[in-house]
CSV table of C-alpha atoms and ligand atoms in Angstrom, one decimal:
chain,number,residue,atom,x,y,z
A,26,UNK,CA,96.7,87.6,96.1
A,27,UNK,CA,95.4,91.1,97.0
A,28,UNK,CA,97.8,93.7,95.5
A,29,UNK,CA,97.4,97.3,96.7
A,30,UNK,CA,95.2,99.7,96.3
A,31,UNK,CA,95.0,102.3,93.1
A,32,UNK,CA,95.3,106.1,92.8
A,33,UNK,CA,93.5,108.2,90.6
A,34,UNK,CA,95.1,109.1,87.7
A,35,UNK,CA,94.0,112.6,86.4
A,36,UNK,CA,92.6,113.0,82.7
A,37,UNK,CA,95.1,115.0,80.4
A,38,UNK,CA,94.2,117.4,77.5
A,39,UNK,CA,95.1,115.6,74.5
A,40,UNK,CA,96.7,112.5,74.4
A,41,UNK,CA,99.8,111.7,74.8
A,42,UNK,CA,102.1,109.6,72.0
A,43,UNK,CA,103.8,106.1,71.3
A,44,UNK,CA,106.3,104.8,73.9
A,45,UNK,CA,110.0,104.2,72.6
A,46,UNK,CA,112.0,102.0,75.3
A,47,UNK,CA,115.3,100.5,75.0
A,48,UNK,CA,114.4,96.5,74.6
A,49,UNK,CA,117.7,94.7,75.9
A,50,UNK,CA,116.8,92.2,72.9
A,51,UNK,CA,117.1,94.5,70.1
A,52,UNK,CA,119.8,96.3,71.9
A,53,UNK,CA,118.1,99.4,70.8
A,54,UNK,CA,115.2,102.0,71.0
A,55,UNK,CA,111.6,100.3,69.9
A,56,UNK,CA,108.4,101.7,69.7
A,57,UNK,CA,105.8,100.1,71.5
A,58,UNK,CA,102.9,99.7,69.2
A,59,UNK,CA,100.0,97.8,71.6
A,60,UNK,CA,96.8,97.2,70.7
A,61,UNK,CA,94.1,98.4,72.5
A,62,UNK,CA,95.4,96.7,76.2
A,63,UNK,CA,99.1,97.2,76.3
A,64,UNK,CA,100.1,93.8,78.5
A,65,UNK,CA,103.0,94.4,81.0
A,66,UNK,CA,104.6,91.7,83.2
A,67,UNK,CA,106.9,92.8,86.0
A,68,UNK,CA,108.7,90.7,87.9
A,69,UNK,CA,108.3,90.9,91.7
A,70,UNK,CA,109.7,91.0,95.2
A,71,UNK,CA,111.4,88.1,97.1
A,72,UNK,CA,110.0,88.8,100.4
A,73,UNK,CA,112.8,88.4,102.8
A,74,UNK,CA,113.6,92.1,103.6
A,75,UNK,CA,112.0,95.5,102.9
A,76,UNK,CA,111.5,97.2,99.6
A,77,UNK,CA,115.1,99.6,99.3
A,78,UNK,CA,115.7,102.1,97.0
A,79,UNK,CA,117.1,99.7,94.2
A,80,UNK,CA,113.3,98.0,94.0
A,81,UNK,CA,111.6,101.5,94.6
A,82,UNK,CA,113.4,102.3,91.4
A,83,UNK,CA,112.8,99.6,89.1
A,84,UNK,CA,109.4,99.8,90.0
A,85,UNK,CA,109.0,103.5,89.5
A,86,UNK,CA,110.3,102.8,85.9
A,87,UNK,CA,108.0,100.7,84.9
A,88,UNK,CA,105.4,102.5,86.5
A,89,UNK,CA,105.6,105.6,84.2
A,90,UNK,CA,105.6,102.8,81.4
A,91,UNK,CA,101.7,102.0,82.3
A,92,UNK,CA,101.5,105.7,82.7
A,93,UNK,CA,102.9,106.8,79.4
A,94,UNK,CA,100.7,103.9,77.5
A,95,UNK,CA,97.9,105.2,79.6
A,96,UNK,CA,98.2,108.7,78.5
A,97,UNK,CA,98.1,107.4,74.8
A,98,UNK,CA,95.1,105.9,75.3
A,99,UNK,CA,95.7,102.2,76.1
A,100,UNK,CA,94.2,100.4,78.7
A,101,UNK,CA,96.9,98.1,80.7
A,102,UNK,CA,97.2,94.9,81.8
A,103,UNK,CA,99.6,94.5,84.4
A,104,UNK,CA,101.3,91.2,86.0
A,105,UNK,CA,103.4,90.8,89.0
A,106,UNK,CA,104.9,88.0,90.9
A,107,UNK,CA,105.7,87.5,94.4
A,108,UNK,CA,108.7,84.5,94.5
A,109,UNK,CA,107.6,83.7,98.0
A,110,UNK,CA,109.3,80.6,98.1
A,111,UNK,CA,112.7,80.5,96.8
A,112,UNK,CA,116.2,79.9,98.1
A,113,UNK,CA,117.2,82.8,99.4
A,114,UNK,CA,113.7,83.5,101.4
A,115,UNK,CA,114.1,80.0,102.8
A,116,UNK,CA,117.7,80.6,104.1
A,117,UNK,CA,116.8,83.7,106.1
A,118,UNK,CA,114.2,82.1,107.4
A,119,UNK,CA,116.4,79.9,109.1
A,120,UNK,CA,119.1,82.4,109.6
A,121,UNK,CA,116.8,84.1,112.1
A,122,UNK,CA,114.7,81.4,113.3
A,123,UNK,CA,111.5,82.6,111.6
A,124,UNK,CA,108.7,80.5,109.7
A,125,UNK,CA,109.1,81.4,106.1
A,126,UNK,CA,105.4,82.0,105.4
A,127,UNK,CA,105.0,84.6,108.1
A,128,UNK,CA,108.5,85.8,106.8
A,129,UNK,CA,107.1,86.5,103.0
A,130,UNK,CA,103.6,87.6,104.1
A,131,UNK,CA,105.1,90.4,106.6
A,132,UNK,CA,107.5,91.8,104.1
A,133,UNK,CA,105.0,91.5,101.1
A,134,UNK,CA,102.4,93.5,103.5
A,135,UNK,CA,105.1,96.0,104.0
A,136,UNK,CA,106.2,95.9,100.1
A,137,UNK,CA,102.4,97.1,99.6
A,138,UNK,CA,102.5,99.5,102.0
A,139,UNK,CA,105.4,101.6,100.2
A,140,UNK,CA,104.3,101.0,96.9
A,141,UNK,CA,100.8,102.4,97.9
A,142,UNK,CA,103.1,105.3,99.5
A,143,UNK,CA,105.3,106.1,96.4
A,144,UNK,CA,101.5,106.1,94.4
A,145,UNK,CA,102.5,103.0,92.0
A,146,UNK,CA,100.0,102.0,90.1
A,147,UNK,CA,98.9,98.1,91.2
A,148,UNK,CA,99.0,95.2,89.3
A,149,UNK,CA,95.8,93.4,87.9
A,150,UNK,CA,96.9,90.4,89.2
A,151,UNK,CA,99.4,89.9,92.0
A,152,UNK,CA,100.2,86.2,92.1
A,153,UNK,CA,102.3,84.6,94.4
A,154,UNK,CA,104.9,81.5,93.4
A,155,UNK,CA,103.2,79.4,96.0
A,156,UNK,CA,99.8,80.1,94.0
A,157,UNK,CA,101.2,79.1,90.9
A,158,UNK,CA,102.0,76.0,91.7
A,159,UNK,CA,99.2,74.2,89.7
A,160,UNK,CA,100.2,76.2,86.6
A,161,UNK,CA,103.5,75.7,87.1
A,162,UNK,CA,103.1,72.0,86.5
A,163,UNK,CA,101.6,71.0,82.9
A,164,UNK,CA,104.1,73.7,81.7
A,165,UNK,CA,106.5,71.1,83.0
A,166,UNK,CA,105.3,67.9,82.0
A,167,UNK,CA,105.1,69.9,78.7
A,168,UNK,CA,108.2,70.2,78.5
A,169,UNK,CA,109.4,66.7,79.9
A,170,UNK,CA,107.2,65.1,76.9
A,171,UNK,CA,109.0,67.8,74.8
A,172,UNK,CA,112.2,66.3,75.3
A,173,UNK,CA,113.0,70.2,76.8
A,174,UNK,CA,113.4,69.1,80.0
A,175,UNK,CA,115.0,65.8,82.1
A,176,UNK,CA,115.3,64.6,85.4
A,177,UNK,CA,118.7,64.4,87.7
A,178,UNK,CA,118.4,62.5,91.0
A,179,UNK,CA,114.4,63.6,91.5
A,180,UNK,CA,115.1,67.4,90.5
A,181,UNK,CA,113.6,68.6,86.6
A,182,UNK,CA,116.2,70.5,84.6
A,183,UNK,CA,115.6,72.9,81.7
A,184,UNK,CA,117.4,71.5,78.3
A,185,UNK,CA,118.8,74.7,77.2
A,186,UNK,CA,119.5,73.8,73.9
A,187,UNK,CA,115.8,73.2,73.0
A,188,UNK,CA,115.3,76.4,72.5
A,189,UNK,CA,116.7,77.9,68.9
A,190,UNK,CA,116.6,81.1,70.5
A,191,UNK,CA,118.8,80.8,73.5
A,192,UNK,CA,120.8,83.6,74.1
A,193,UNK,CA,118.6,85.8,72.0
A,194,UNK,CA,117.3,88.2,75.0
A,195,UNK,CA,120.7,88.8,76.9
A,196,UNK,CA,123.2,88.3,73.8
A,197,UNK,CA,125.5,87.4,76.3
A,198,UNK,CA,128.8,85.4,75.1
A,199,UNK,CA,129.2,82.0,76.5
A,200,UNK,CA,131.5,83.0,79.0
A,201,UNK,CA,129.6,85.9,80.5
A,202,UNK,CA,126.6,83.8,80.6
A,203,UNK,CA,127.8,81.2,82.9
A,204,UNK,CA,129.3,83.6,85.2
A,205,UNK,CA,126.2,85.4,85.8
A,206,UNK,CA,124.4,82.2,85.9
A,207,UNK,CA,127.3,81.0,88.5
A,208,UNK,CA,126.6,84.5,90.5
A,209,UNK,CA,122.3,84.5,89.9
A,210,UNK,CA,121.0,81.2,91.6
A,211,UNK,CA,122.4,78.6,89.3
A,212,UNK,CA,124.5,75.5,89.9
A,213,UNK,CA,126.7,74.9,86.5
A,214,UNK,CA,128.9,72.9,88.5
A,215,UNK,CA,126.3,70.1,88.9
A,216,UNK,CA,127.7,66.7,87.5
A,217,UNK,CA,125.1,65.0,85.3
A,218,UNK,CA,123.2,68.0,83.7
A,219,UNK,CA,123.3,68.4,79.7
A,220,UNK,CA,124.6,71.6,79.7
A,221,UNK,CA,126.1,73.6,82.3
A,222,UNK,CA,123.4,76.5,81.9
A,223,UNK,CA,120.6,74.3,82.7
A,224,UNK,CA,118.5,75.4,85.4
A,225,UNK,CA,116.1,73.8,87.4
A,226,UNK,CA,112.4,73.9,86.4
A,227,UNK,CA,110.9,71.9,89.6
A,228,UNK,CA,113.2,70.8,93.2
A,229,UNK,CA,112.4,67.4,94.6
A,230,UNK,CA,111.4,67.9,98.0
A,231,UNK,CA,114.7,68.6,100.2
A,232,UNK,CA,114.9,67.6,104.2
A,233,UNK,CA,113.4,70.7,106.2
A,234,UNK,CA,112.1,72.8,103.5
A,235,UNK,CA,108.5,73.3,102.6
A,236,UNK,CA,108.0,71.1,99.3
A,237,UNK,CA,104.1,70.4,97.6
A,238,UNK,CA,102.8,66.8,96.3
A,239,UNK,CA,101.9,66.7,92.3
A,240,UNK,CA,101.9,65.0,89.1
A,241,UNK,CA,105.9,65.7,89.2
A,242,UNK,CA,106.7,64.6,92.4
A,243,UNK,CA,106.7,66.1,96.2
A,244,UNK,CA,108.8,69.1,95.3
A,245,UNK,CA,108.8,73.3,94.6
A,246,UNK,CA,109.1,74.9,91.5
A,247,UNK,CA,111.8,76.5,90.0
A,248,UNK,CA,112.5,80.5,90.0
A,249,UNK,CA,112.3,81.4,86.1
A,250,UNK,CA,109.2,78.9,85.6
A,251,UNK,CA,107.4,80.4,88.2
A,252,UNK,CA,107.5,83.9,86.4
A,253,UNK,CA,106.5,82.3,82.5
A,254,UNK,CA,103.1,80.3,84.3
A,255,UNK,CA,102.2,83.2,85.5
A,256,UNK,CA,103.0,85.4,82.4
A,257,UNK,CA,101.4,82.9,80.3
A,258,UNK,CA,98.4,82.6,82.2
A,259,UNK,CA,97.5,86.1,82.0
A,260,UNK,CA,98.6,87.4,79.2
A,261,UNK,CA,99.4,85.0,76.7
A,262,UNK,CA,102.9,84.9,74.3
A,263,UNK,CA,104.0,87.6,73.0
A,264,UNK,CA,102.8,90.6,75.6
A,265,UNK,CA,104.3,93.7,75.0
A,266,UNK,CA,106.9,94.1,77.8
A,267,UNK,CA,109.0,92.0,80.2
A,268,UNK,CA,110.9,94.2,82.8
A,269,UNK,CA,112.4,93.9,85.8
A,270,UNK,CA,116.2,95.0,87.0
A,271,UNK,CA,119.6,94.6,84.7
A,272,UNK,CA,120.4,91.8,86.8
A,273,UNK,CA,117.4,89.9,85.8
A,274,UNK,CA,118.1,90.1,81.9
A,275,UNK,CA,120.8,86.7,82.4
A,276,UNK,CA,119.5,84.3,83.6
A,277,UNK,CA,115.9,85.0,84.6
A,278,UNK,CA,114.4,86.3,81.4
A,279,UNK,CA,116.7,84.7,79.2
A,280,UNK,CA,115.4,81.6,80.8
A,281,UNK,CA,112.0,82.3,81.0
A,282,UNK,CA,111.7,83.1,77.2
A,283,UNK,CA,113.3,80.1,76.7
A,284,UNK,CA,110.9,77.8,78.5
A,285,UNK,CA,107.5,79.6,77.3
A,286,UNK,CA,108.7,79.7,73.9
A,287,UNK,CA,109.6,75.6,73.7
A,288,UNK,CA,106.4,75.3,75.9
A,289,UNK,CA,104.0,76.8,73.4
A,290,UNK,CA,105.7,76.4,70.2
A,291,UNK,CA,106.1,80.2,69.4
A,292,UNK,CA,108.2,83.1,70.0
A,293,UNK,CA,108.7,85.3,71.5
A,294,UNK,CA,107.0,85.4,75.0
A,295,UNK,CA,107.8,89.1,75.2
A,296,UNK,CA,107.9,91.7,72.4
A,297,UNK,CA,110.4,93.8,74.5
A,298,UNK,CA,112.8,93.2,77.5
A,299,UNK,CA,113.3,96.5,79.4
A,300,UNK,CA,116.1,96.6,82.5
A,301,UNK,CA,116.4,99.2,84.8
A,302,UNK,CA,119.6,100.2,86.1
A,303,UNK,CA,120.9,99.2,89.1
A,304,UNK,CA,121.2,101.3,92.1
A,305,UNK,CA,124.4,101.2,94.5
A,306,UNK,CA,125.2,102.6,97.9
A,307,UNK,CA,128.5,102.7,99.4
A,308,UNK,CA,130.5,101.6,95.8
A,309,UNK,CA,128.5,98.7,95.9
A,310,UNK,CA,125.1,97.3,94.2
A,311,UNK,CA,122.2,97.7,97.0
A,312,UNK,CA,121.8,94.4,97.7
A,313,UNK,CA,119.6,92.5,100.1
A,314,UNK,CA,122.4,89.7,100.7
A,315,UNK,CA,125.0,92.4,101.3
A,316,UNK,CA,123.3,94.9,103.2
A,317,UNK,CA,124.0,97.4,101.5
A,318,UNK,CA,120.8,99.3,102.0
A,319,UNK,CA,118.3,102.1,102.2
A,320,UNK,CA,114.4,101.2,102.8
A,321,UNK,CA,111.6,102.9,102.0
A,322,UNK,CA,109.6,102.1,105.0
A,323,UNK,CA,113.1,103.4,106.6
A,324,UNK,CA,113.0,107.3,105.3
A,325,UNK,CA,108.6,106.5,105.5
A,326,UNK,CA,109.1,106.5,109.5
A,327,UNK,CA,111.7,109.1,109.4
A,328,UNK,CA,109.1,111.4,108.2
A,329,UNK,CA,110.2,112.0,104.4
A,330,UNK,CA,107.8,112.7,102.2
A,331,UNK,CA,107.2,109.7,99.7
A,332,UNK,CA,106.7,112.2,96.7
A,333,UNK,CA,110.1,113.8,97.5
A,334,UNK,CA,111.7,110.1,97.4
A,335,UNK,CA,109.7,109.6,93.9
A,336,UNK,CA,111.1,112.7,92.5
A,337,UNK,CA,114.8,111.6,93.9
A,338,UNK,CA,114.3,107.9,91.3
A,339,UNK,CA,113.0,110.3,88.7
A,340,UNK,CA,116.6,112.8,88.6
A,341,UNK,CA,118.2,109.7,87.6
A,342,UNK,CA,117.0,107.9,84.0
A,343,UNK,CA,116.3,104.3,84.7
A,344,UNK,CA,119.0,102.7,82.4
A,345,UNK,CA,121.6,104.0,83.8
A,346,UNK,CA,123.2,102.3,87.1
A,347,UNK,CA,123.7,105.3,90.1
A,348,UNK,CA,124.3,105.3,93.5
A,349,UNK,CA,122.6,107.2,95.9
A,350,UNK,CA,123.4,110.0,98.5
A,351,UNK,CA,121.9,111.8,100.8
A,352,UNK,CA,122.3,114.5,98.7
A,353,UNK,CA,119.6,113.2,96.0
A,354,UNK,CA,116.8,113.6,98.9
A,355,UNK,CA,117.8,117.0,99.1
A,356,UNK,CA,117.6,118.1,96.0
A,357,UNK,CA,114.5,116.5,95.7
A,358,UNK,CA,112.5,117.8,98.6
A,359,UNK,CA,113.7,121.4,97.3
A,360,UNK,CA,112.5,120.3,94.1
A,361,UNK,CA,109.3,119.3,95.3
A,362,UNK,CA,108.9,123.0,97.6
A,363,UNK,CA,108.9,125.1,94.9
A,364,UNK,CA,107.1,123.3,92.7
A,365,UNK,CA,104.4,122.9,95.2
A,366,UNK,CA,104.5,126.8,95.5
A,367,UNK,CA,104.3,127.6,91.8
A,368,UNK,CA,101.4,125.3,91.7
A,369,UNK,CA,99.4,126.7,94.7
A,370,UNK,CA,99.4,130.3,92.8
A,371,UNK,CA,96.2,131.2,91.4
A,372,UNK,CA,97.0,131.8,88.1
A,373,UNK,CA,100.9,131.1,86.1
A,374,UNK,CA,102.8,130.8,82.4
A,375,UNK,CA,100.9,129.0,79.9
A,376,UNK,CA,101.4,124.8,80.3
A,377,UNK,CA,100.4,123.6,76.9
A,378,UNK,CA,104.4,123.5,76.0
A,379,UNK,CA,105.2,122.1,79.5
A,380,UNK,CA,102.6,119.4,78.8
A,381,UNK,CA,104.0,118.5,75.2
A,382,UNK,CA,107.7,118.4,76.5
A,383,UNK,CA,106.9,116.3,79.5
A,384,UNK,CA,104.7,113.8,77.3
A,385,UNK,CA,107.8,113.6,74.4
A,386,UNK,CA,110.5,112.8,77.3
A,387,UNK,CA,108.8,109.9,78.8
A,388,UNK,CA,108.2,108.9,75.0
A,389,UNK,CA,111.5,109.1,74.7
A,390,UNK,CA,112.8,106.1,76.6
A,391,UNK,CA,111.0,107.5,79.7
A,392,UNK,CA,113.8,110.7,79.6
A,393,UNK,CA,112.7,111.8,83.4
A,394,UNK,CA,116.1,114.1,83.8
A,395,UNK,CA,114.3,116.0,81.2
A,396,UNK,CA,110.8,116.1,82.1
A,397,UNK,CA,112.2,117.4,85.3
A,398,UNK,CA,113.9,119.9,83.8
A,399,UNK,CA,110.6,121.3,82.0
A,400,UNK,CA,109.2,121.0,85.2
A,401,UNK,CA,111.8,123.1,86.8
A,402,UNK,CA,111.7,125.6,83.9
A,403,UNK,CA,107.7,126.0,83.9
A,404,UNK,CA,108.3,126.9,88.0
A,405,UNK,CA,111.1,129.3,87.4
A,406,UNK,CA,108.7,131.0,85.0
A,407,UNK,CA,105.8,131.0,87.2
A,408,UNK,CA,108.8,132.5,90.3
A,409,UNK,CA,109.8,135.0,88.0
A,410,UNK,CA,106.0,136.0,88.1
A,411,UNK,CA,106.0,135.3,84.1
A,412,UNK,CA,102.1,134.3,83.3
A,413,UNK,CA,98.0,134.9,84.2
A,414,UNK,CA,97.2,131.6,82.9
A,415,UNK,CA,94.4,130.7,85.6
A,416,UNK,CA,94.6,127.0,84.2
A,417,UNK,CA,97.9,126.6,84.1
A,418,UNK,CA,98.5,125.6,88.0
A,419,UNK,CA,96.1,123.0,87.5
A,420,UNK,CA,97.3,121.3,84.6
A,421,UNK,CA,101.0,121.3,85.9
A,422,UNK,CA,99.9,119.8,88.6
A,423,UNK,CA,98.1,117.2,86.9
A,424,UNK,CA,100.4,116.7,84.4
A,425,UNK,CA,103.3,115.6,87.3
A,426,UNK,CA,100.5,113.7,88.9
A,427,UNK,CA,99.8,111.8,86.0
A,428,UNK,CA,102.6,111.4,83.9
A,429,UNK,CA,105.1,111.5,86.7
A,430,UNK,CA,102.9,110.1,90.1
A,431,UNK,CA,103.9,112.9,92.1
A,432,UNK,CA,101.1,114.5,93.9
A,433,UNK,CA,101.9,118.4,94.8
B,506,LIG,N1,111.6,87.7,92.8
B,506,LIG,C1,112.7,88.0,91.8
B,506,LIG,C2,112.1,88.3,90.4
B,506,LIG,S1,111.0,87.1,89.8
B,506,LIG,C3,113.6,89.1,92.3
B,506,LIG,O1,114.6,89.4,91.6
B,506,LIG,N2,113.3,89.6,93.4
B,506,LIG,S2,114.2,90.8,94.1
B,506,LIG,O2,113.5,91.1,95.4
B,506,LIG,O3,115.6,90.3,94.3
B,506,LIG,O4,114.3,92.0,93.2
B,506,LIG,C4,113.1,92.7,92.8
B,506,LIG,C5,113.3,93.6,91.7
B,506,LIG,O5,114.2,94.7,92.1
B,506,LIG,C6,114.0,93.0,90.5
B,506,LIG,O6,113.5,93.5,89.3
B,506,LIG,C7,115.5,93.4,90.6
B,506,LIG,O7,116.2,93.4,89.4
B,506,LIG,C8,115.3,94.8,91.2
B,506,LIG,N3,116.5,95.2,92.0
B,506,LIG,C9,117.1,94.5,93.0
B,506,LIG,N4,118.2,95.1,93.5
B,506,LIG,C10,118.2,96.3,92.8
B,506,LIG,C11,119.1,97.5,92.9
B,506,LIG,N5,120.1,97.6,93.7
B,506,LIG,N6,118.8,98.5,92.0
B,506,LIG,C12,117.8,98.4,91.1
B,506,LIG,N7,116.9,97.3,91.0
B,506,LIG,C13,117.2,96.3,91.9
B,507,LIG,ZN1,110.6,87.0,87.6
């Protein structure tokens, strides 16, 4: 499906260098090395409310990953889903009496609309579940012929123990992982499955829900499958990084590596799995099934300027979990006055250093606190009337435009 449309990124003097990033797997800093196309998926929205703050910031994170790589001379290929059929979009549909279609393609369209707001770079290819469907299936009858997987009263299940490297992305204990999979969308408690972890690869068609006719059955896929077709089928095994939020490390990825890499035979579908933190309000994770939340679109129609919002996600480095406050949107619309004055000055202090130092703290596990902070310093200089650079206003501004996607 159509994703959104692109901003310019501006060119940079120089280049910028390799991307370290904290790869849940390795529990540990690794260096990105790509070749030439660095190949990102990202997994998307379930469209049954508006983007809030918690997406706005996992996206942003990986975001400045494709601008990072960018700047160090990659090209990128980017992936994202759209689980517009799942559980949990189903059930509000028939909370509030709305078709679940119209339901996913009004809260995608709005999705797209802050994302174009907040200057995210799009996607390549923007797939929807419901698209995938024919993918989705010879991955399963794969794994059926494999062995991998088996079938309970009409549904497909997911043998996790056909996969040697089970456990390998999350190293969760046993214990952990079946109370995350209790918590995430899965059923341990299921009589008749192998193993309590199994989850479902394909749901045999269930009375009132929307189910599609194929060589499996009348049924719907899976959540975690619908995520490795789509991976698989546009980028291959063994693409460079896997991201989406902390929740998603147990089960979604763990379970997605697991079914690509018995699928194909090799390992690993990703090279690194990066989580972003997860973002709270009122003591409690922003949540679409609590709440809990603040929307983009929300503070949008309130008048707040999108590039103050971006700059409030980019105080806080995206591993660690935060909650937010009103306060943050202060800070950052100050932040984002005066450095929109010490840009708009016809000359300032000299930006090569500013440019180096914002460059090696995205390197460094994309260390935003502290490309702020250079940031802040370069506009104190430039207050304290400290430089006749007449470049130097320019490159700032291009350097937070495209290292950062703030536009001053
Ligand atoms: N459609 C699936 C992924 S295939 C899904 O998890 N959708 S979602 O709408 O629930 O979440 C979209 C992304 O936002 C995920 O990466 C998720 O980890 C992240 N996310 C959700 N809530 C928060 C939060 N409070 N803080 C940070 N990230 C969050
Ligand atoms: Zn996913």
């Amino acid at each position: 499906m159509y994703a959104w449309p692109a901003t310019e990124v501006p060119a940079l003097p120089g280049q910028g260098s390799p991307l370290h990033i904290f790869d849940t797997a390795a529990s540990g800093l690794r260096r990105t090395s790509p070749g030439p196309t660095a190949r990102l998926y990202v997994c998307g929205i379930t469209p049954y409310d508006a983007t809030h703050l918690g997406h706005a910031a996992t996206y942003n994170a990986f975001d400045l990953i494709q601008r990072v790589w960018r700047d160090a001379g990659h090209e990128v290929l980017y992936v994202q889903n759209v689980t517009d059929v799942d559980d949990p979009l189903l059930e509000r549909a028939v909370a509030t009496g709305q078709d679940w279609t119209e339901l996913a393609e009004r809260e995608t369209a709005l999705f797209r609309e802050d994302m174009t707001a907040l200057r995210m770079l799009p996607p390549a290819h923007y797939i929807g579940a419901v698209e995938a469907i024919p993918s989705i299936v010879p991955i399963v009858q794969d794994l059926l012929r494999q062995g991998a997987a088996y079938e309970l009263d009409g549904d497909i299940y997911f043998s996790v123990e056909s996969d040697p490297h089970f456990g390998e992305v999350s190293r969760l204990d046993a214990e952990q992982m079946l109370r995350f999979f209790g918590e995430r969308g899965g059923d341990p408690d299921r009589p008749g499955k192998k193993h309590r972890l199994d989850p479902l690869l394909w749901l045999a068609a269930r009375p009132g829900e929307p189910s599609w006719e194929t060589e499996l059955g009348n049924g719907r896929p899976g959540w975690h499958i619908e995520c490795v077709a789509i991976a698989l089928g546009h980028l291959g095994m063994a693409f460079d990084i896997q991201g989406g939020g902390s929740d998603l490390a147990f089960p979604h990825h763990e379970m997605g590596a697991s079914h690509a890499q018995v699928a194909t035979g090799s390992h690993p579908f990703a090279r690194a799995y990066v989580h972003a933190g997860m973002v709270a309000l009122d003591g409690e994770k922003m949540s679409k099934s609590r709440g809990n939340l603040v929307f983009v679109s929300r503070l949008r129609k309130d008048g707040v300027d999108p590039a103050a919002i971006r700059l409030a996600l980019h105080a806080h480095h995206y591993r660690s979990d935060w909650e937010w406050t009103g306060a943050d949107l202060e800070r950052a619309e100050q932040r984002l006055a005066v450095w929109r004055a010490a840009v708009s000055r016809p000359d300032g202090p000299d930006a090569v250093e500013l440019l180096a130092e914002v460059r090696a703290a995205l390197a460094d596990d994309l260390d935003t606190p502290r490309a702020l902070a250079a940031v802040d310093a370069w506009a104190a200089r430039q207050q304290a009337g400290g430089g006749s650079d007449t470049g130097a206003p320019g490159v700032v501004s291009r350097t937070v435009d495209a290292l950062l996607g703030v536009a001053l």
